[in-house]
Amino acid sequence: MGDRTLLQVTGLVKSFPLGGGFLKKPSGWVRAVDGVSFTVARGESFGLVGESGCGKTTLGRLILRLMEPTSGRVTFDGKDIFAMPRTELLQLRRRMQIIFQDPYSSLDPRMKVEAIVTEPLRATSNRTRSQRRRVAAEILEKVGLRAGDLDKYPHEFSGGQRQRIGVARALCVRPDLIVADEPVSALDVSIQAQVINLLGDLQEEMELAYVFISHDLSVVEHVCDRIAVMYLGSIMELAPTVEFIRQPRHPYTEALLKAVPFPDPHRRSEPVLLEGDVPSPVDPPTGCPFHPRCAYCFDRCRREKPSSEEIEPDHWTACWLNSGRGLEGEQT
Amino acid sequence: MSPPLLDIQDLQVDFHTPEGIARAVDGVSLAVLKGETVGLVGESGCGKSVTSLAILGLIPSPPGKISAGRTLFEDRNLLAIGPQALRRLRGKEISMIFQEPMTSLNPVLPIGRQVAEPLMVHRNLPRSAAMEQAADYLERVKIPSARKRLNDYPHQLSGGMRQRVMIAMAMICGPKLLIADEPTTALDVTIQAQILSLMMALKEESRMSMLLITHDLGVVAQTADRVLVMYAGEVVEAAPVTDLFDHPFHPYTQGLLRSMPRLGGHDRGRRLKEIPGTVPPSTETLVGCKFADRCPDAFDRCRKEKPEPAGIDRDHWARCWLFEFPKKRGVHG
């Protein structure tokens, strides 16, 4: 990808202390993100899927340095975001923004739409109030609201419209990257389609890159160019969307895809059930995090954690089944 | 044909709000036959949950009020039998599972007690015998080492396990009808698959009927025999599940099916078909069809007159002027 690379995440780890408190040692650590690496190109949609508690939201926050990592690196346009001073970070934030899941709790009910949408501008530029208002009006039109909405409060809008306000807030600084954390999960299906289409149109128009976090595989398939699936803090598989959906190579991806209830009564399949629950990240299994639920598990899976290998061009898995069968194997 | 197990006719539920009277359910008729699974689908606020709560007399009143309709269960009108008789029915002949297993279980009672309770109340079993059966049933819903967990509290279980406890509680008296209101919406997709398959297996074993309320068309396609689509308090289309997915008639049903991205579909990157606009507030009294403002095919008559259900064939009808057929059927779903 070369200079098309916008975001590079390398060996990112985030641990949270368990228990403990003031003057008290934590009783243990949870590795919410456990050594994650990937890149996102300019203008690309990168999907991050996984079940609750897999660490996808924490990862999204780390990418924007909304929290500090335990170890690892994130570079944005070649610059290490964890090494830079606060003033520089603030300038960089103009180029990376976030959209949250819940359009109700992510907008301050006491702020007018104008103040909400222009807040990132106030923080990062020294434009005058009227200039900011003009930018905000322009952006509102772009996301399908009206300039007249600037003087309203969030409660005057429906859920879908609120999510448009959230999108407008992220866009008003003309960012290069948007982390969208479950942006349509709280919306009904007819409204969901409106917001997905809007995100797609804006991407084309403004050459945006998305890190699109979602638990909904059909939405991610629709939106994204590449998909990574996380399980207990690690990426299990990463591949271009068509390959990911049609030829998944990790048993977890396979199980996840088969569990989605297909909206066709003629295709009632007895799903291949994944037994049991996701293990607690407080006490993760040894070896491969997926092995207790995996149908193909063998000895090595219980002992050693597989690292991510490129098994086909741009297709990575962390699974002993695929290990050594990949590109390196073919080359030698 | 035997009469339906549950037969709701022209149900109407109003809520008194500061903005005026909101008609949450506006003349809903639906029937559930013995052994049948009926899916009730629609988006938030369409009245599907209120309909299900009204069946069991669980509408908080005030502000809610059932202002019209009949709900026949076998030969009893549930709206008329009174709170005492309803209480004897709930959990015994009709049970309910809710969306959020954490808030619908009692957090300060061990799960064994909660599962045994219906037996103690409805069958007058002594506690020890009830607990014994509760343990058996928890094994049946595949709670691992169920006997050891009888004294666990809900917070010690995962979301999927809590929903299994809810199912055990609802099913232990062998109800004739199970009402499941978004039973898997709060769960992850792999857990959802486990719970749905468990529910369907138990239903087959016991020949129970089920009313499944959900917003997820995928879940309906995989489980229901017949489907009713609700919009703004009304049933707008009813059909056997395959007919509904193969030949949706109502523009709203068509819109719902088209606006949904499909896994492994060929629509990747293409624009999804949207349904423009939003649902009208239920405090508004609308003349004509409630969907007219968002409907791509609406014409004059739609804004003036309210369409009555029109039959496409015996089991398939829609509330839409586009499908006006000479022979109009009754409202029975």
XYZ file of C-alpha atoms in Angstrom:
665
model
C 0.000 0.000 0.000
C 3.035 2.239 0.505
C 2.217 5.901 0.928
C -1.509 5.173 0.729
C -1.245 4.045 4.359
C -3.074 6.407 6.667
C -3.206 4.498 9.908
C -0.808 1.878 11.152
C -1.439 -0.059 14.335
C 1.433 -2.208 15.608
C 1.386 -4.624 18.531
C -1.183 -2.600 20.435
C -1.922 -3.757 23.995
C -4.274 -2.287 26.580
C -4.630 -3.788 30.045
C -7.067 -2.626 32.678
C -6.432 -3.193 36.396
C -8.872 -5.439 38.217
C -10.086 -4.541 41.673
C -7.572 -2.466 43.585
C -8.044 1.222 44.131
C -6.485 4.034 46.104
C -3.289 2.743 47.751
C -4.401 -0.761 46.925
C -2.755 -3.031 44.436
C -4.936 -4.392 41.654
C -5.654 -8.079 42.002
C -4.993 -8.730 38.347
C -5.093 -7.355 34.840
C -7.490 -7.742 31.944
C -5.921 -7.541 28.522
C -8.792 -5.926 26.620
C -6.635 -5.462 23.536
C -3.923 -8.056 23.268
C -1.340 -7.346 20.588
C -3.298 -6.029 17.618
C -1.713 -4.948 14.322
C -3.276 -3.708 11.086
C -3.163 -0.825 8.632
C -5.839 1.322 7.064
C -5.313 3.035 3.710
C -6.608 6.455 2.714
C -10.235 6.318 1.654
C -10.617 2.723 2.849
C -13.389 1.247 5.010
C -11.918 -1.110 7.518
C -14.414 -3.249 9.423
C -13.848 -4.451 12.956
C -16.316 -7.124 14.070
C -16.672 -9.253 17.156
C -19.010 -10.106 19.996
C -19.461 -8.001 23.115
C -16.362 -7.733 25.231
C -13.945 -8.666 22.453
C -12.117 -5.337 22.755
C -13.287 -3.658 19.567
C -14.486 -0.480 21.263
C -11.311 -0.175 23.376
C -9.301 -0.563 20.177
C -11.328 2.217 18.547
C -10.636 4.554 21.451
C -6.919 3.750 21.405
C -6.638 4.611 17.712
C -7.733 8.168 18.533
C -5.663 8.267 21.737
C -8.788 8.728 23.791
C -6.952 6.429 26.191
C -3.294 5.533 26.641
C -2.108 2.065 25.618
C -0.122 -0.320 27.794
C 2.251 -0.900 24.892
C 2.361 -0.774 21.119
C 2.292 1.950 18.497
C -0.273 3.786 16.418
C 0.965 5.995 13.619
C -1.312 8.365 11.751
C 0.107 9.602 8.472
C 3.537 8.452 9.637
C 3.427 10.227 13.011
C 3.415 8.305 16.279
C 0.310 9.593 18.056
C 1.357 8.349 21.493
C 4.734 10.122 21.307
C 3.453 13.582 20.392
C 2.745 16.407 22.835
C -0.815 17.465 23.567
C -0.826 20.550 21.361
C 0.250 18.559 18.354
C -2.291 15.852 19.158
C -5.038 18.451 19.245
C -4.099 19.585 15.748
C -4.061 15.974 14.583
C -7.539 15.391 15.999
C -8.829 17.633 13.229
C -8.007 14.774 10.942
C -9.453 11.949 13.014
C -12.927 11.919 14.478
C -15.356 9.510 16.079
C -19.057 8.685 15.755
C -20.679 6.963 18.707
C -23.334 4.273 18.927
C -26.025 5.889 20.995
C -27.435 9.007 19.361
C -29.167 9.861 22.637
C -26.321 9.867 25.136
C -23.631 11.159 22.775
C -25.204 14.598 22.262
C -25.337 17.085 25.143
C -29.057 17.814 25.642
C -28.344 21.376 26.807
C -26.353 22.365 23.741
C -27.907 23.608 20.522
C -27.078 21.778 17.327
C -24.808 24.634 16.261
C -22.706 24.327 19.407
C -22.577 20.530 19.096
C -21.551 20.478 15.460
C -18.966 23.242 15.745
C -17.360 22.010 18.953
C -14.479 20.237 17.173
C -13.893 23.437 15.155
C -13.790 25.569 18.295
C -11.265 23.217 19.791
C -8.942 23.031 16.825
C -9.179 26.261 14.840
C -9.442 29.959 15.480
C -12.260 30.754 13.102
C -14.808 33.328 14.098
C -18.270 32.399 15.284
C -19.944 33.380 12.009
C -17.410 31.431 9.993
C -18.055 28.394 12.141
C -21.776 28.800 11.751
C -21.401 28.879 7.987
C -19.353 25.661 8.018
C -21.916 24.000 10.275
C -24.813 25.005 8.027
C -23.003 23.576 5.013
C -22.292 20.286 6.788
C -25.863 19.941 8.024
C -27.147 20.195 4.470
C -24.647 17.568 3.464
C -25.909 15.068 6.044
C -29.517 15.659 5.040
C -30.619 18.144 7.693
C -31.434 21.822 7.205
C -29.466 24.938 8.110
C -32.503 25.995 10.125
C -31.866 23.069 12.462
C -28.787 24.840 13.891
C -30.844 26.544 16.592
C -32.674 23.447 17.769
C -31.875 21.144 20.652
C -31.175 17.404 20.291
C -34.524 16.371 21.815
C -36.319 17.866 18.830
C -34.887 15.181 16.548
C -35.574 11.496 15.972
C -32.900 8.842 16.528
C -31.864 8.765 12.881
C -31.643 12.538 12.697
C -29.572 12.640 15.875
C -27.148 10.193 14.363
C -26.891 12.581 11.400
C -25.970 15.339 13.854
C -23.267 13.056 15.258
C -21.980 12.499 11.725
C -22.042 16.264 11.044
C -20.016 16.922 14.206
C -17.375 14.445 13.082
C -17.279 15.876 9.561
C -17.120 19.579 10.273
C -13.328 19.565 10.625
C -13.022 17.626 7.332
C -11.191 14.648 8.799
C -9.309 11.940 6.913
C -10.338 9.179 9.298
C -13.538 8.471 11.175
C -13.815 5.787 13.808
C -17.476 4.790 13.693
C -18.316 2.760 16.792
C -21.553 0.852 16.096
C -22.992 3.898 14.303
C -26.222 2.191 13.225
C -26.823 -0.417 15.936
C -29.312 1.693 17.861
C -31.354 2.491 14.752
C -34.301 0.713 13.170
C -33.631 -1.072 9.917
C -35.285 1.511 7.649
C -33.374 4.352 9.343
C -30.215 2.261 9.443
C -30.271 2.126 5.646
C -30.476 5.925 5.474
C -27.415 6.360 7.699
C -25.393 3.642 5.938
C -26.085 5.283 2.582
C -25.112 8.661 3.989
C -21.789 7.310 5.298
C -21.123 5.769 1.878
C -21.908 8.978 -0.024
C -19.747 11.082 2.266
C -16.854 8.699 1.924
C -16.912 8.981 -1.841
C -17.220 12.719 -1.751
C -14.607 13.466 0.889
C -12.181 10.526 0.501
C -12.733 9.468 4.076
C -11.298 6.381 5.678
C -13.491 4.546 8.164
C -12.691 2.206 10.974
C -16.172 0.746 11.167
C -16.811 -1.101 14.420
C -19.899 -3.304 14.524
C -21.266 -6.590 15.742
C -23.519 -6.850 12.685
C -21.777 -8.824 9.967
C -24.246 -7.962 7.219
C -23.795 -4.228 7.804
C -20.008 -4.558 7.874
C -20.040 -6.633 4.708
C -22.081 -3.970 2.997
C -19.881 -1.062 4.056
C -16.309 -2.322 4.300
C -13.432 -3.133 1.944
C -11.618 -5.313 4.459
C -12.814 -6.980 7.668
C -10.999 -8.041 10.821
C -12.673 -10.215 13.427
C -11.663 -9.941 17.077
C -12.015 -12.473 19.868
C -10.861 -11.831 23.436
C -8.667 -8.921 22.426
C -6.926 -10.509 19.446
C -7.566 -10.356 15.711
C -8.370 -13.893 14.579
C -8.762 -13.231 10.878
C -8.299 -10.281 8.551
C -9.201 -10.403 4.866
C -10.753 -8.488 1.982
C -14.527 -8.517 2.441
C -15.495 -10.934 -0.331
C -12.934 -13.498 0.795
C -13.817 -12.998 4.436
C -17.483 -13.742 3.792
C -17.105 -16.453 1.119
C -13.933 -18.231 2.216
C -13.378 -17.681 5.897
C -10.331 -19.614 7.065
C -10.601 -19.251 10.839
C -13.047 -21.582 12.626
C -14.364 -18.640 14.648
C -15.174 -16.583 11.554
C -16.894 -19.607 10.069
C -19.021 -20.150 13.186
C -19.872 -16.457 13.425
C -21.049 -16.309 9.814
C -23.153 -19.439 10.218
C -24.816 -18.099 13.361
C -26.349 -15.122 11.535
C -30.046 -15.882 10.995
C -30.516 -15.654 7.251
C -33.567 -13.644 6.146
C -34.856 -16.373 3.839
C -37.370 -18.953 5.073
C -36.322 -21.305 2.268
C -32.870 -21.479 3.747
C -33.574 -22.730 7.224
C -30.310 -24.251 8.178
C -29.637 -25.958 11.415
C -26.819 -23.633 12.399
C -23.540 -25.210 13.391
C -23.785 -24.215 16.987
C -20.857 -22.820 18.804
C -21.126 -24.337 22.258
C -20.588 -22.366 25.428
C -19.901 -18.720 26.118
C -17.014 -16.415 25.380
C -14.527 -17.073 28.205
C -13.979 -14.279 30.682
C -11.140 -11.972 29.630
C -10.173 -11.873 33.313
C -9.155 -15.491 33.122
C -8.417 -16.151 29.463
C -7.679 -19.686 28.254
C -4.106 -20.755 27.594
C -2.937 -21.054 24.018
C -5.401 -19.951 21.362
C -8.154 -17.875 23.002
C -10.761 -19.661 20.882
C -9.682 -23.249 21.589
C -12.310 -24.132 24.265
C -15.100 -23.548 21.735
C -13.310 -24.695 18.603
C -14.460 -27.851 16.810
C -11.014 -28.425 15.273
C -8.946 -27.852 18.384
C -5.860 -30.035 18.881
C -2.992 -30.224 21.368
C -0.950 -27.333 20.138
C -3.953 -24.986 20.312
C -4.191 -25.550 24.057
C -0.523 -24.835 24.654
C 0.591 -22.084 22.307
C -1.100 -18.965 21.061
C -0.916 -18.820 17.265
C 0.416 -15.619 15.758
C -1.127 -13.919 12.765
C 0.154 -15.248 9.419
C -0.536 -14.142 5.878
C -1.973 -17.277 4.249
C -2.962 -15.679 0.967
C -2.200 -12.200 -0.293
C -3.751 -9.799 2.217
C -5.546 -12.633 4.057
C -4.325 -13.164 7.627
C -5.357 -15.712 10.221
C -4.175 -16.573 13.708
C -4.845 -20.305 13.687
C -2.623 -23.370 13.888
C -4.760 -25.094 11.244
C -3.602 -22.612 8.639
C -0.139 -22.120 10.040
C 2.746 -22.899 7.681
C 0.337 -23.469 4.796
C 0.524 -19.854 3.912
C 2.595 -17.714 1.611
C 5.905 -18.396 3.299
C 5.281 -22.113 2.989
C 4.629 -21.829 -0.725
C 7.632 -19.693 -1.363
C 10.170 -22.078 0.150
C -60.212 -26.631 11.420
C -59.959 -26.297 15.156
C -60.478 -22.820 16.594
C -57.343 -20.785 17.275
C -55.719 -21.014 20.697
C -55.425 -17.250 20.916
C -57.716 -14.949 18.992
C -57.273 -11.206 19.369
C -59.900 -9.030 17.763
C -59.686 -5.294 17.173
C -57.432 -4.623 20.124
C -56.935 -0.975 20.895
C -54.555 0.372 23.555
C -54.254 4.040 24.465
C -51.678 5.814 26.594
C -52.426 9.131 28.194
C -49.415 11.380 27.671
C -48.796 15.093 28.181
C -48.978 15.441 24.387
C -52.412 13.877 24.262
C -53.736 10.373 23.844
C -51.288 8.090 22.076
C -52.926 5.130 20.384
C -50.136 2.558 20.624
C -52.220 -0.320 19.299
C -54.893 0.609 16.801
C -57.263 -2.221 15.983
C -54.965 -5.218 15.918
C -56.422 -8.629 15.141
C -54.297 -11.726 15.245
C -54.744 -15.420 15.828
C -52.345 -18.109 16.955
C -53.250 -21.707 16.164
C -52.294 -24.714 18.250
C -48.648 -25.620 17.757
C -48.023 -22.624 15.527
C -45.246 -20.027 15.705
C -46.456 -16.578 14.752
C -43.901 -13.826 14.197
C -44.905 -10.258 14.985
C -42.418 -7.880 13.380
C -42.020 -4.143 13.175
C -39.742 -1.296 14.145
C -39.511 0.353 17.553
C -42.700 2.014 18.676
C -44.947 0.122 16.256
C -46.940 -1.396 19.105
C -45.744 -4.981 18.956
C -44.627 -5.155 22.585
C -47.722 -3.339 23.822
C -49.873 -5.890 21.988
C -48.100 -8.731 23.777
C -48.332 -7.044 27.175
C -52.043 -6.438 26.670
C -52.648 -10.173 26.190
C -51.499 -10.882 29.736
C -52.978 -7.753 31.272
C -49.551 -6.245 31.903
C -50.216 -2.763 30.561
C -49.450 -0.270 33.350
C -52.682 1.559 34.030
C -52.611 4.537 34.251
C -51.255 5.771 31.831
C -52.287 2.828 29.649
C -55.787 1.687 28.909
C -57.199 -1.066 26.743
C -59.991 0.875 25.141
C -61.477 -1.757 22.828
C -61.163 -5.317 21.647
C -61.447 -8.937 22.695
C -58.699 -11.405 23.508
C -59.987 -14.947 23.387
C -57.755 -17.634 24.827
C -59.477 -20.933 24.201
C -62.963 -19.820 25.255
C -62.068 -17.159 27.823
C -61.954 -13.440 27.093
C -58.727 -12.388 28.842
C -59.793 -8.768 28.892
C -62.854 -9.644 30.961
C -61.842 -12.410 33.375
C -60.260 -10.127 35.949
C -56.859 -9.913 37.661
C -57.319 -13.000 39.882
C -58.040 -15.331 37.004
C -55.292 -13.765 34.906
C -52.799 -14.415 37.672
C -53.771 -18.086 37.713
C -53.179 -18.186 33.965
C -49.840 -16.398 33.787
C -46.863 -18.720 33.986
C -49.149 -21.735 33.801
C -51.059 -21.580 30.536
C -49.469 -18.500 28.990
C -45.847 -17.581 29.732
C -43.686 -14.747 28.628
C -39.976 -14.234 27.958
C -38.613 -10.715 27.836
C -35.733 -9.113 26.022
C -33.461 -8.219 28.881
C -32.836 -11.245 31.096
C -30.963 -9.173 33.678
C -33.854 -6.884 34.466
C -36.562 -9.501 34.254
C -35.004 -11.897 36.761
C -35.088 -11.078 40.454
C -31.503 -10.093 41.350
C -31.794 -11.083 45.023
C -33.271 -14.576 44.597
C -31.220 -17.643 43.655
C -32.092 -18.943 40.189
C -33.298 -22.320 41.504
C -35.964 -20.593 43.608
C -37.087 -18.481 40.668
C -37.461 -21.471 38.369
C -39.267 -23.488 41.075
C -41.680 -20.699 41.960
C -44.270 -21.313 39.209
C -44.565 -24.938 40.360
C -45.106 -23.889 43.976
C -47.684 -21.284 42.979
C -49.609 -23.090 40.281
C -49.184 -26.750 41.226
C -48.931 -26.352 45.000
C -45.799 -28.472 45.036
C -43.761 -28.391 48.248
C -40.506 -26.522 47.882
C -38.224 -29.567 47.874
C -40.139 -31.275 45.064
C -40.325 -28.029 43.093
C -36.579 -27.481 43.471
C -35.932 -31.020 42.261
C -37.962 -30.385 39.103
C -36.342 -26.985 38.657
C -32.951 -28.674 38.652
C -34.134 -31.118 36.004
C -35.468 -28.327 33.866
C -32.294 -26.265 34.163
C -30.454 -29.314 32.834
C -32.915 -29.483 29.966
C -32.152 -25.904 28.971
C -28.463 -26.891 29.085
C -27.198 -24.929 32.031
C -23.838 -26.604 32.666
C -23.668 -28.344 36.086
C -27.185 -27.104 36.784
C -27.550 -28.812 40.140
C -24.554 -26.985 41.542
C -25.843 -23.656 40.324
C -29.307 -23.714 41.892
C -28.115 -21.273 44.520
C -26.379 -18.926 42.084
C -27.743 -15.426 41.643
C -28.542 -13.966 38.224
C -25.490 -11.675 38.251
C -23.229 -14.717 38.409
C -24.479 -15.914 35.013
C -23.733 -14.697 31.499
C -26.455 -13.111 29.356
C -27.075 -16.337 27.447
C -27.294 -18.374 30.657
C -29.752 -15.894 32.169
C -31.957 -16.207 29.120
C -31.849 -20.000 29.554
C -33.037 -19.513 33.151
C -35.859 -17.280 31.875
C -36.862 -19.982 29.404
C -36.846 -22.642 32.129
C -39.030 -20.431 34.316
C -41.486 -19.774 31.501
C -41.720 -23.394 30.373
C -41.650 -25.381 33.594
C -45.444 -25.519 33.962
C -45.865 -26.568 30.336
C -47.748 -23.535 29.008
C -49.935 -23.749 25.929
C -48.693 -20.423 24.633
C -45.295 -18.797 24.964
C -44.985 -15.094 24.217
C -41.356 -14.215 23.492
C -40.668 -10.487 23.234
C -37.312 -9.947 21.490
C -35.846 -12.959 23.322
C -32.435 -12.783 21.637
C -32.005 -9.093 20.861
C -29.655 -8.428 23.767
C -27.487 -11.435 22.951
C -24.456 -11.932 20.735
C -25.051 -13.708 17.471
C -23.504 -17.063 18.452
C -25.508 -17.061 21.704
C -28.633 -16.016 19.797
C -28.252 -19.091 17.596
C -27.997 -21.309 20.702
C -31.072 -19.793 22.351
C -33.231 -19.899 19.220
C -32.373 -23.509 18.588
C -33.138 -24.372 22.224
C -36.505 -22.589 22.066
C -37.504 -24.306 18.847
C -36.509 -27.728 20.201
C -38.519 -27.249 23.411
C -41.461 -26.001 21.410
C -41.423 -29.095 19.183
C -41.290 -31.393 22.205
C -44.189 -29.761 23.983
C -46.405 -28.845 20.978
C -46.750 -25.407 22.422
C -47.773 -22.338 20.395
C -45.513 -19.338 20.227
C -45.946 -15.650 19.561
C -42.485 -14.323 18.704
C -42.039 -10.572 18.749
C -38.953 -9.241 17.027
C -37.557 -6.521 14.815
C -35.155 -8.992 13.184
C -36.442 -10.349 9.880
C -33.685 -12.960 9.906
C -34.958 -14.435 13.176
C -38.517 -14.515 11.808
C -37.451 -16.188 8.572
C -35.699 -18.912 10.535
C -38.433 -19.647 13.076
C -41.970 -18.507 12.251
C -44.791 -20.303 10.424
C -46.785 -17.130 9.862
C -45.809 -13.477 10.081
C -47.653 -10.266 10.854
C -46.006 -6.956 10.042
C -46.939 -3.997 12.221
C -46.604 -0.314 11.436
C -47.729 2.577 13.663
C -50.051 0.437 15.769
C -51.637 -1.525 12.932
C -51.032 -4.858 11.297
C -50.313 -3.907 7.683
C -49.657 -7.365 6.273
C -50.105 -10.966 7.340
C -48.882 -14.033 5.484
C -47.320 -17.473 5.798
C -43.589 -16.903 6.229
C -42.502 -18.059 2.762
C -45.197 -15.960 1.030
C -44.193 -12.897 2.977
C -40.548 -13.173 1.968
C -41.227 -14.293 -1.611
C -44.129 -11.960 -2.406
C -44.321 -9.087 0.062
C -47.343 -6.987 -0.912
C -47.422 -3.977 1.340
C -44.963 -1.234 0.337
C -43.785 -1.074 3.960
C -42.961 -4.792 4.050
C -41.209 -4.445 0.718
C -39.286 -1.456 2.034
C -38.190 -3.327 5.160
C -36.939 -6.291 3.179
C -35.085 -4.108 0.687
C -33.491 -1.786 3.215
C -31.735 -4.637 4.952
C -28.178 -5.535 3.940
C -27.917 -9.298 3.378
C -24.940 -11.369 4.308
C -23.233 -12.841 1.250
C -25.533 -10.816 -0.984
C -24.397 -9.130 -4.150
C -25.340 -5.663 -3.056
C -21.995 -4.842 -1.462
C -21.040 -1.204 -1.778
C -24.274 -0.416 -3.568
C -26.776 1.953 -2.021
C -29.388 0.337 0.182
C -33.005 1.097 -0.598
C -34.154 3.505 2.074
C -37.595 4.102 3.454
C -37.617 7.900 3.524
C -38.867 9.844 6.527
C -39.831 8.557 9.968
C -42.780 6.944 11.728
C -45.561 9.455 12.547
C -46.017 10.153 16.272
C -48.778 8.007 17.744
C -50.477 11.051 19.257
C -51.353 12.249 15.769
C -54.670 11.221 14.319
C -54.132 10.500 10.679
C -56.751 10.309 8.011
C -56.026 7.671 5.437
C -53.153 5.203 5.434
C -50.538 5.824 8.135
C -47.734 4.855 5.792
C -48.834 7.189 2.974
C -46.262 9.896 3.766
C -43.356 7.486 3.396
C -44.826 5.330 0.657
C -43.298 5.516 -2.837
C -46.576 4.333 -4.393
C -49.046 6.503 -2.494
C -51.819 8.160 -4.462
C -54.763 10.424 -3.626
C -57.017 7.860 -2.067
C -54.263 6.746 0.371
C -54.278 10.164 2.033
C -58.050 10.346 2.281
C -59.334 6.922 3.219
C -57.964 4.299 5.509
C -57.460 1.001 3.676
C -59.111 -2.125 5.049
C -57.358 -5.474 4.947
C -57.634 -6.934 1.464
C -56.963 -10.594 0.771
C -54.397 -11.603 -1.774
C -55.258 -15.199 -1.153
C -56.751 -17.114 1.727
C -53.934 -16.588 4.238
C -52.253 -13.535 2.837
C -53.646 -10.050 3.194
C -52.422 -6.472 3.274
C -53.863 -3.163 4.353
C -53.228 -1.204 1.176
C -55.284 0.425 -1.571
C -52.922 -0.933 -4.199
C -54.220 -4.410 -3.559
C -57.886 -3.876 -3.494
C -59.527 -7.079 -4.413
C -63.211 -7.653 -5.097
C -63.543 -10.178 -2.310
C -62.609 -8.602 0.966
C -61.957 -10.924 3.800
C -62.384 -10.480 7.511
C -59.486 -9.255 9.553
C -58.474 -12.625 10.916
C -54.765 -13.208 10.718
